[in-house]
Amino acid sequence: MRRCLALFAALTLGGCLGMPKNVSPVSGFELSRYLGKWHEIARLDHSFERGMERVTAEYSLREDGGVAVKNRGFLAAKQEWKEAAGKAFFVEEPSTGYLKVSFFGPFYGSYVIFELDKEQYQYAFVSGPDHSYLWLLSRTPTVNKELLARFVEQARQRGFDTSKLIYVKQQP
């Protein structure tokens, strides 16, 4: 029975570490340049972010070599801030933008950086394990129209339903 449960857990949790078809993580990734604060510009809807504005993610190094993750957003309906702390680790080598992130104990989900401003590290296109998870992150609270259009087109070409994108309000 224990073997069956272990196998079930491995298969279930492993499924959360995949990536969507047509999505590949960037190579040449430099974690030290990725650390710091990012603003969420656009996303697909999820219950854990529903109704949130001014969403940010902050990444820092952990003592164990992983990445500390702090997500923060303003829940407009309740007029309050919500925070979630998590941890992330590389799935492959550290030069590949493919991490596993956990906010809930031993359960991990994919964090796949599939496009990145490798010169300045000013924006990132990120997916989760399937086509229902998608984010545009930026070092600034707003981005230009050209970058937003490129994000939408790149996401659409990779199979994401861009008609359901939420454009996150970043200013009060």
CSV table of C-alpha atoms in Angstrom, one decimal:
chain,number,residue,atom,x,y,z
A,1,MET,CA,0.0,0.0,0.0
A,2,ARG,CA,2.8,2.4,0.8
A,3,ARG,CA,4.4,1.8,-2.5
A,4,CYS,CA,1.1,2.6,-4.3
A,5,LEU,CA,0.8,5.8,-2.3
A,6,ALA,CA,4.4,6.8,-3.0
A,7,LEU,CA,3.9,6.1,-6.7
A,8,PHE,CA,0.6,8.0,-6.8
A,9,ALA,CA,2.3,11.0,-5.0
A,10,ALA,CA,5.3,10.9,-7.3
A,11,LEU,CA,3.1,10.9,-10.4
A,12,THR,CA,0.7,13.5,-9.1
A,13,LEU,CA,3.5,15.9,-8.0
A,14,GLY,CA,5.6,15.2,-11.0
A,15,GLY,CA,2.8,16.3,-13.2
A,16,CYS,CA,3.0,19.7,-11.7
A,17,LEU,CA,6.6,20.0,-12.7
A,18,GLY,CA,6.0,19.7,-16.4
A,19,MET,CA,5.6,22.5,-18.9
A,20,PRO,CA,3.1,23.4,-21.6
A,21,LYS,CA,3.6,22.1,-25.1
A,22,ASN,CA,5.5,24.6,-27.2
A,23,VAL,CA,7.1,26.2,-24.1
A,24,SER,CA,10.8,25.9,-23.4
A,25,PRO,CA,12.8,27.5,-20.6
A,26,VAL,CA,15.4,30.1,-21.5
A,27,SER,CA,19.1,29.1,-21.4
A,28,GLY,CA,21.9,31.3,-20.1
A,29,PHE,CA,19.8,32.2,-17.1
A,30,GLU,CA,21.5,34.1,-14.3
A,31,LEU,CA,19.7,33.9,-11.0
A,32,SER,CA,21.7,36.7,-9.4
A,33,ARG,CA,20.3,39.1,-12.0
A,34,TYR,CA,16.8,37.8,-11.6
A,35,LEU,CA,16.6,38.3,-7.9
A,36,GLY,CA,14.7,41.3,-6.5
A,37,LYS,CA,11.3,42.8,-7.1
A,38,TRP,CA,9.1,42.2,-10.1
A,39,HIS,CA,5.7,43.7,-10.9
A,40,GLU,CA,2.9,41.5,-12.4
A,41,ILE,CA,1.7,43.2,-15.6
A,42,ALA,CA,-0.6,40.5,-17.0
A,43,ARG,CA,-1.8,37.0,-16.0
A,44,LEU,CA,-4.3,34.3,-16.5
A,45,ASP,CA,-6.9,34.1,-13.7
A,46,HIS,CA,-6.4,31.9,-10.6
A,47,SER,CA,-8.2,31.7,-7.3
A,48,PHE,CA,-5.1,32.5,-5.4
A,49,GLU,CA,-4.8,35.9,-7.2
A,50,ARG,CA,-8.4,36.6,-8.0
A,51,GLY,CA,-9.3,40.3,-7.4
A,52,MET,CA,-5.8,41.3,-6.7
A,53,GLU,CA,-4.1,44.5,-7.8
A,54,ARG,CA,-0.6,45.9,-7.4
A,55,VAL,CA,0.8,42.3,-7.4
A,56,THR,CA,4.5,41.9,-7.0
A,57,ALA,CA,6.9,39.0,-6.6
A,58,GLU,CA,10.2,39.4,-4.7
A,59,TYR,CA,13.0,36.8,-5.1
A,60,SER,CA,16.0,36.4,-2.8
A,61,LEU,CA,18.6,33.7,-2.0
A,62,ARG,CA,17.9,31.2,0.7
A,63,GLU,CA,20.7,29.7,2.9
A,64,ASP,CA,20.1,26.3,1.4
A,65,GLY,CA,20.8,27.5,-2.1
A,66,GLY,CA,17.2,27.9,-3.1
A,67,VAL,CA,15.2,31.0,-3.8
A,68,ALA,CA,12.9,32.7,-1.3
A,69,VAL,CA,9.7,33.9,-2.9
A,70,LYS,CA,7.4,36.6,-1.5
A,71,ASN,CA,4.2,37.4,-3.5
A,72,ARG,CA,2.2,40.3,-2.5
A,73,GLY,CA,-1.0,41.8,-3.8
A,74,PHE,CA,-3.8,44.2,-2.8
A,75,LEU,CA,-7.2,42.7,-2.5
A,76,ALA,CA,-9.4,45.6,-3.6
A,77,ALA,CA,-12.7,44.1,-2.4
A,78,LYS,CA,-11.5,43.8,1.1
A,79,GLN,CA,-9.1,46.8,1.0
A,80,GLU,CA,-6.3,44.7,2.4
A,81,TRP,CA,-2.8,43.4,1.4
A,82,LYS,CA,-2.2,39.6,1.1
A,83,GLU,CA,1.1,38.0,1.1
A,84,ALA,CA,2.4,34.5,0.4
A,85,ALA,CA,5.8,33.2,1.1
A,86,GLY,CA,7.3,30.3,-0.8
A,87,LYS,CA,10.5,28.6,-1.9
A,88,ALA,CA,11.9,27.7,-5.3
A,89,PHE,CA,14.6,25.4,-6.6
A,90,PHE,CA,16.0,24.7,-10.0
A,91,VAL,CA,14.6,21.6,-11.8
A,92,GLU,CA,17.6,21.4,-14.1
A,93,GLU,CA,20.9,23.3,-14.1
A,94,PRO,CA,21.0,26.8,-12.7
A,95,SER,CA,21.6,28.3,-16.2
A,96,THR,CA,18.1,27.1,-17.3
A,97,GLY,CA,15.1,29.2,-16.4
A,98,TYR,CA,13.1,26.3,-15.1
A,99,LEU,CA,12.3,26.1,-11.4
A,100,LYS,CA,9.9,24.4,-9.1
A,101,VAL,CA,8.0,26.6,-6.6
A,102,SER,CA,6.1,25.7,-3.4
A,103,PHE,CA,3.8,27.7,-1.3
A,104,PHE,CA,2.2,24.7,0.4
A,105,GLY,CA,4.6,22.3,2.0
A,106,PRO,CA,5.9,19.5,-0.2
A,107,PHE,CA,3.7,20.4,-3.2
A,108,TYR,CA,5.6,22.1,-6.1
A,109,GLY,CA,4.6,23.6,-9.4
A,110,SER,CA,6.6,24.6,-12.4
A,111,TYR,CA,7.9,28.1,-13.0
A,112,VAL,CA,9.1,28.3,-16.5
A,113,ILE,CA,10.8,31.5,-17.8
A,114,PHE,CA,10.3,31.2,-21.6
A,115,GLU,CA,11.3,34.7,-22.6
A,116,LEU,CA,13.6,37.1,-20.7
A,117,ASP,CA,15.3,40.4,-21.3
A,118,LYS,CA,18.8,38.9,-21.0
A,119,GLU,CA,20.5,42.2,-21.4
A,120,GLN,CA,18.9,44.2,-18.6
A,121,TYR,CA,16.6,41.6,-16.9
A,122,GLN,CA,13.7,44.0,-17.1
A,123,TYR,CA,10.9,41.6,-18.2
A,124,ALA,CA,10.1,37.9,-18.1
A,125,PHE,CA,7.4,35.8,-19.7
A,126,VAL,CA,6.6,32.9,-17.3
A,127,SER,CA,4.3,29.9,-17.4
A,128,GLY,CA,3.4,27.2,-15.0
A,129,PRO,CA,2.9,23.5,-15.7
A,130,ASP,CA,0.2,23.9,-18.3
A,131,HIS,CA,-1.5,26.5,-20.5
A,132,SER,CA,-3.7,27.8,-17.6
A,133,TYR,CA,-0.7,29.5,-15.9
A,134,LEU,CA,0.8,32.6,-17.5
A,135,TRP,CA,2.4,35.8,-16.3
A,136,LEU,CA,4.2,38.9,-17.7
A,137,LEU,CA,6.6,40.3,-15.1
A,138,SER,CA,8.4,43.5,-15.2
A,139,ARG,CA,10.9,45.5,-13.0
A,140,THR,CA,8.6,48.5,-13.5
A,141,PRO,CA,4.8,48.8,-12.8
A,142,THR,CA,4.1,49.4,-16.5
A,143,VAL,CA,5.5,48.3,-19.8
A,144,ASN,CA,5.4,49.8,-23.3
A,145,LYS,CA,2.8,48.7,-25.9
A,146,GLU,CA,5.4,46.9,-28.0
A,147,LEU,CA,6.4,44.6,-25.2
A,148,LEU,CA,2.9,43.9,-24.2
A,149,ALA,CA,2.0,43.0,-27.8
A,150,ARG,CA,5.0,40.7,-28.0
A,151,PHE,CA,4.0,39.0,-24.8
A,152,VAL,CA,0.4,38.4,-26.1
A,153,GLU,CA,1.7,37.2,-29.5
A,154,GLN,CA,4.3,34.8,-28.0
A,155,ALA,CA,1.8,33.4,-25.5
A,156,ARG,CA,-0.8,33.0,-28.2
A,157,GLN,CA,1.6,31.1,-30.5
A,158,ARG,CA,2.5,28.8,-27.6
A,159,GLY,CA,-1.2,27.9,-27.1
A,160,PHE,CA,-2.3,30.2,-24.2
A,161,ASP,CA,-5.8,31.7,-24.4
A,162,THR,CA,-4.7,35.3,-24.5
A,163,SER,CA,-8.4,36.5,-24.7
A,164,LYS,CA,-8.6,35.7,-21.0
A,165,LEU,CA,-5.6,37.7,-19.9
A,166,ILE,CA,-6.0,40.0,-16.9
A,167,TYR,CA,-4.1,43.3,-17.1
A,168,VAL,CA,-3.1,44.0,-13.5
A,169,LYS,CA,-3.8,47.4,-12.1
A,170,GLN,CA,-0.5,48.5,-10.6
A,171,GLN,CA,-1.3,52.1,-9.5
A,172,PRO,CA,-3.7,52.9,-6.6
